[in-house]
């Protein structure tokens, strides 16, 4: 089979598959919409047929304007004498057109509702697939690509669906017009069909170019969105480094490429439009010549046929235009579908949400037994340890006693955050087990376990909303008393009370109106509002000054005995309140012990860490 035929077959399958998705999501309403299209075509066709008897009156000298109807059994049954008064026919024509207008309005609203329900369902399906996927897949994805899929791509899918519905409507109208013309002249109808089909086939190369252009549009828009997203996300860093110009140049390059691609496509598509217009005039001229000279049709029949032909010809051009729009925007649907398939393959087990066991207890503590993890291994299919990337942590074993504070220390890149993500229930160990009071945290209860864990990261996420709204992310039903209680536990109540609107204060985008220490204390209060069994602080104070570190350290120290706490930190001042210390290097546990014992032990990782901070302070004092 020639390559061009294979390509056309592939495109046909894609369009048919897309239409099938619309029909499946729309259900019965899709077939109702198709019925509306057919009814709309019939009403328009009947209104055109009414013109034939009216045009028969043209040129009559007598004043009797009775309209003689076609002589057939149906007409004789409806109108025995075979004639109608002119006023009756005109009133029927006006009534039919008015009915058609009202019906078309209803049909348009119905189709719009069907289209938006389809698009909203697609958007929600992708959104839910992303939200239900395992955390590991996000380490391999650009967030800007996900944003683009949920916004830019979905808008193009909507355009493709609209064009496909319009294509169906045009097809039904064409069929209706052709049926009407068959009543007048079957031969001339066949002639018009041949002309239209030849023109549509001749424009196939332009539809092929539309498909290629659609793929280019997908790539270009992803590049554009990625540049803008990365610039806005890191605008503070960009301005501090004076590198804004490099982003401007990058975006300008992408925009120039998009401009060149669009102009090239417009140049080619307008050639098709021009060819179609010329071909239409040639076809119309042939149509008139054959109708008058070869078949000698009456003036009324020729006028109505011309009216039908003049309506058919633009419909073929509309089919070409809508087909091109479908082909241009269909790659966006393919991109969305592939993305959703990728996330569905990494979906967290559904039975984790319906697990019927009781709340996992944490009365004795957490045990991490011979746990290993590699970021390439995010799927249960790889749990045998084969494949994937280099292990981030290997064979780690330690415990977190319940109600105690355990500090996890080690250099950057040693695997501390990966351990935190596994304890949080976001990542699944490649090997080994994590047990809460002897019960393994696995696929069947991982989501339930996350309900008992609170997490405070280094980079605090705050909504551009009030302090109360940010706190209630953790507990939507919490009352104001609960919010103030959490704020007091996080040593944040004092500064919130000094704000003009207190809990109603809007913190700005990502909390920009608050200081770093204030943001961290709000994040800690939000975590405490969950009343967790396990609190994890991942480098939560690494960017703060000593005073703010001291406040947060005091807050954490006050939580001892109320919950199990894991603090990950570089600075010794943030682990001075710890009961236990676990040191990790190169993904392996190298030291475990009580804080006081390791502090006094010469040569221990903890003692070296403490002496390093003391030297830094002495140097700072001298300066």
Short mmCIF file of C-alpha atoms in Angstrom, two decimals, residues 38-237:
data_model
loop_
_atom_site.label_atom_id
_atom_site.label_comp_id
_atom_site.label_asym_id
_atom_site.label_seq_id
_atom_site.Cartn_x
_atom_site.Cartn_y
_atom_site.Cartn_z
CA UNK A 38 -31.18 15.57 10.07
CA UNK A 39 -34.39 17.42 11.04
CA UNK A 40 -32.68 20.76 10.41
CA UNK A 41 -31.68 19.59 6.95
CA UNK A 42 -35.24 18.44 6.18
CA UNK A 43 -36.83 21.73 7.26
CA UNK A 44 -34.41 23.71 5.12
CA UNK A 45 -35.02 21.39 2.19
CA UNK A 46 -38.80 21.68 2.41
CA UNK A 47 -38.57 25.47 2.44
CA UNK A 48 -36.55 25.32 -0.79
CA UNK A 49 -38.99 22.92 -2.46
CA UNK A 50 -41.82 25.38 -1.76
CA UNK A 51 -40.11 27.80 -4.11
CA UNK A 52 -40.76 25.60 -7.17
CA UNK A 53 -44.56 26.10 -7.32
CA UNK A 54 -44.11 29.78 -6.50
CA UNK A 55 -41.66 30.29 -9.34
CA UNK A 56 -44.09 28.59 -11.71
CA UNK A 57 -46.29 31.70 -11.30
CA UNK A 58 -43.63 33.95 -12.80
CA UNK A 59 -44.76 35.36 -16.17
CA UNK A 60 -48.45 34.47 -15.84
CA UNK A 61 -50.80 37.10 -17.25
CA UNK A 62 -53.95 35.92 -15.45
CA UNK A 63 -54.72 37.11 -11.98
CA UNK A 64 -55.42 33.65 -10.59
CA UNK A 65 -52.35 32.96 -8.46
CA UNK A 66 -53.48 29.53 -7.30
CA UNK A 67 -50.43 27.32 -6.90
CA UNK A 68 -50.65 23.95 -8.65
CA UNK A 69 -48.92 21.20 -6.68
CA UNK A 70 -47.09 18.18 -8.14
CA UNK A 71 -49.42 15.39 -9.27
CA UNK A 72 -48.78 12.36 -7.03
CA UNK A 73 -50.73 10.19 -4.60
CA UNK A 74 -49.45 11.92 -1.46
CA UNK A 75 -50.37 15.39 -2.75
CA UNK A 76 -53.82 14.21 -3.96
CA UNK A 77 -54.45 12.70 -0.51
CA UNK A 78 -53.46 15.92 1.28
CA UNK A 79 -54.95 18.36 -1.26
CA UNK A 80 -57.67 16.70 -3.38
CA UNK A 81 -57.99 19.48 -5.98
CA UNK A 82 -54.17 19.76 -6.36
CA UNK A 83 -54.01 23.54 -5.83
CA UNK A 84 -53.38 25.97 -2.98
CA UNK A 85 -53.96 29.67 -2.70
CA UNK A 86 -50.86 31.84 -2.94
CA UNK A 87 -51.45 33.28 0.53
CA UNK A 88 -51.62 29.77 1.97
CA UNK A 89 -48.30 28.81 0.40
CA UNK A 90 -46.60 32.06 1.50
CA UNK A 91 -47.89 31.67 5.04
CA UNK A 92 -46.66 28.09 5.06
CA UNK A 93 -43.25 29.28 3.85
CA UNK A 94 -43.04 31.98 6.54
CA UNK A 95 -44.20 29.58 9.24
CA UNK A 96 -41.74 26.94 8.13
CA UNK A 97 -38.81 29.38 8.15
CA UNK A 98 -39.83 30.71 11.59
CA UNK A 99 -40.06 27.16 12.90
CA UNK A 100 -36.70 26.40 11.33
CA UNK A 101 -35.12 29.45 13.02
CA UNK A 102 -36.46 28.47 16.45
CA UNK A 103 -35.37 24.87 15.93
CA UNK A 104 -31.87 25.95 14.85
CA UNK A 105 -31.52 28.06 17.98
CA UNK A 106 -32.52 25.13 20.18
CA UNK A 107 -30.19 22.84 18.22
CA UNK A 108 -27.25 25.25 18.64
CA UNK A 109 -27.74 25.43 22.40
CA UNK A 110 -28.06 21.65 22.61
CA UNK A 111 -24.89 21.14 20.56
CA UNK A 112 -22.99 23.69 22.65
CA UNK A 113 -23.99 21.91 25.87
CA UNK A 114 -22.94 18.57 24.38
CA UNK A 115 -19.58 20.02 23.29
CA UNK A 116 -18.77 21.62 26.64
CA UNK A 117 -19.79 18.52 28.58
CA UNK A 118 -17.43 16.51 26.36
CA UNK A 119 -14.53 18.95 26.85
CA UNK A 120 -15.09 19.23 30.60
CA UNK A 121 -15.14 15.45 30.91
CA UNK A 122 -11.88 15.16 28.99
CA UNK A 123 -10.28 17.86 31.13
CA UNK A 124 -11.44 16.22 34.34
CA UNK A 125 -10.29 12.78 33.18
CA UNK A 126 -6.78 14.10 32.54
CA UNK A 127 -6.78 16.16 35.75
CA UNK A 128 -7.84 13.13 37.81
CA UNK A 129 -5.28 10.89 36.07
CA UNK A 130 -2.53 13.34 36.98
CA UNK A 131 -3.76 13.68 40.54
CA UNK A 132 -4.07 9.92 41.12
CA UNK A 133 -0.66 8.99 39.72
CA UNK A 134 2.28 7.91 41.85
CA UNK A 135 4.57 10.68 42.97
CA UNK A 136 7.57 9.21 41.21
CA UNK A 137 6.31 10.09 37.72
CA UNK A 138 6.40 13.81 38.50
CA UNK A 139 10.17 13.70 38.82
CA UNK A 140 10.28 12.91 35.09
CA UNK A 141 7.76 15.51 33.89
CA UNK A 142 7.88 19.25 33.31
CA UNK A 143 5.09 20.97 35.22
CA UNK A 144 4.74 23.44 32.32
CA UNK A 145 3.86 20.55 29.98
CA UNK A 146 1.10 19.48 32.35
CA UNK A 147 -0.20 23.04 32.59
CA UNK A 148 -0.19 23.30 28.81
CA UNK A 149 -2.04 20.01 28.38
CA UNK A 150 -4.80 21.13 30.76
CA UNK A 151 -5.17 24.57 29.16
CA UNK A 152 -3.72 25.04 25.67
CA UNK A 153 -4.16 21.48 24.40
CA UNK A 154 -7.68 21.14 25.75
CA UNK A 155 -8.70 24.35 23.96
CA UNK A 156 -7.44 22.90 20.69
CA UNK A 157 -9.31 19.65 21.38
CA UNK A 158 -12.44 21.73 21.85
CA UNK A 159 -11.80 23.37 18.47
CA UNK A 160 -11.32 19.92 16.89
CA UNK A 161 -14.57 18.63 18.42
CA UNK A 162 -16.46 21.72 17.25
CA UNK A 163 -15.09 21.36 13.72
CA UNK A 164 -16.01 17.67 13.69
CA UNK A 165 -19.59 18.48 14.74
CA UNK A 166 -19.73 21.16 12.04
CA UNK A 167 -18.40 18.62 9.55
CA UNK A 168 -21.21 16.26 10.51
CA UNK A 169 -23.75 19.06 10.17
CA UNK A 170 -22.42 20.03 6.74
CA UNK A 171 -22.53 16.40 5.64
CA UNK A 172 -26.17 16.07 6.71
CA UNK A 173 -27.10 19.36 5.00
CA UNK A 174 -25.37 18.25 1.82
CA UNK A 175 -27.30 14.99 1.90
CA UNK A 176 -30.53 16.94 2.41
CA UNK A 177 -29.83 19.28 -0.50
CA UNK A 178 -28.95 16.38 -2.77
CA UNK A 179 -32.18 14.58 -1.87
CA UNK A 180 -34.13 17.73 -2.74
CA UNK A 181 -32.37 18.13 -6.07
CA UNK A 182 -33.16 14.50 -6.87
CA UNK A 183 -36.87 15.41 -6.92
CA UNK A 184 -36.11 18.02 -9.57
CA UNK A 185 -33.49 16.35 -11.75
CA UNK A 186 -31.62 13.15 -10.81
CA UNK A 187 -29.18 13.62 -13.69
CA UNK A 188 -28.22 17.16 -12.70
CA UNK A 189 -27.93 16.02 -9.09
CA UNK A 190 -25.44 13.39 -10.15
CA UNK A 191 -23.58 16.05 -12.14
CA UNK A 192 -23.34 18.29 -9.06
CA UNK A 193 -22.13 15.37 -6.90
CA UNK A 194 -19.37 14.55 -9.38
CA UNK A 195 -18.16 18.16 -9.43
CA UNK A 196 -18.17 18.40 -5.64
CA UNK A 197 -16.37 15.10 -5.10
CA UNK A 198 -13.71 15.97 -7.67
CA UNK A 199 -13.04 19.30 -5.97
CA UNK A 200 -12.89 17.71 -2.52
CA UNK A 201 -10.47 15.00 -3.72
CA UNK A 202 -8.32 17.58 -5.50
CA UNK A 203 -7.83 19.43 -2.20
CA UNK A 204 -6.47 16.33 -0.39
CA UNK A 205 -2.84 17.64 -0.43
CA UNK A 206 -3.94 20.70 1.50
CA UNK A 207 -5.55 18.53 4.18
CA UNK A 208 -2.32 16.53 4.44
CA UNK A 209 -0.42 19.77 5.03
CA UNK A 210 -2.94 20.70 7.70
CA UNK A 211 -2.10 17.50 9.58
CA UNK A 212 1.62 18.25 9.47
CA UNK A 213 0.96 21.83 10.55
CA UNK A 214 -1.09 20.59 13.52
CA UNK A 215 1.89 18.61 14.82
CA UNK A 216 4.14 21.65 14.44
CA UNK A 217 1.62 23.79 16.33
CA UNK A 218 1.66 21.33 19.24
CA UNK A 219 5.46 21.46 19.52
CA UNK A 220 5.68 25.23 19.11
CA UNK A 221 3.02 25.93 21.73
CA UNK A 222 4.69 23.62 24.21
CA UNK A 223 7.98 25.50 23.70
CA UNK A 224 6.23 28.84 24.10
CA UNK A 225 4.38 27.81 27.24
CA UNK A 226 7.52 26.24 28.71
CA UNK A 227 9.57 29.41 28.24
CA UNK A 228 6.92 31.66 29.75
CA UNK A 229 6.24 29.29 32.66
CA UNK A 230 9.91 28.87 33.55
CA UNK A 231 10.52 32.62 33.34
CA UNK A 232 7.57 33.55 35.55
CA UNK A 233 8.34 30.74 38.00
CA UNK A 234 11.95 31.90 38.41
CA UNK A 235 11.58 35.60 37.68
CA UNK A 236 13.26 36.64 40.93
CA UNK A 237 16.36 34.59 40.10
#
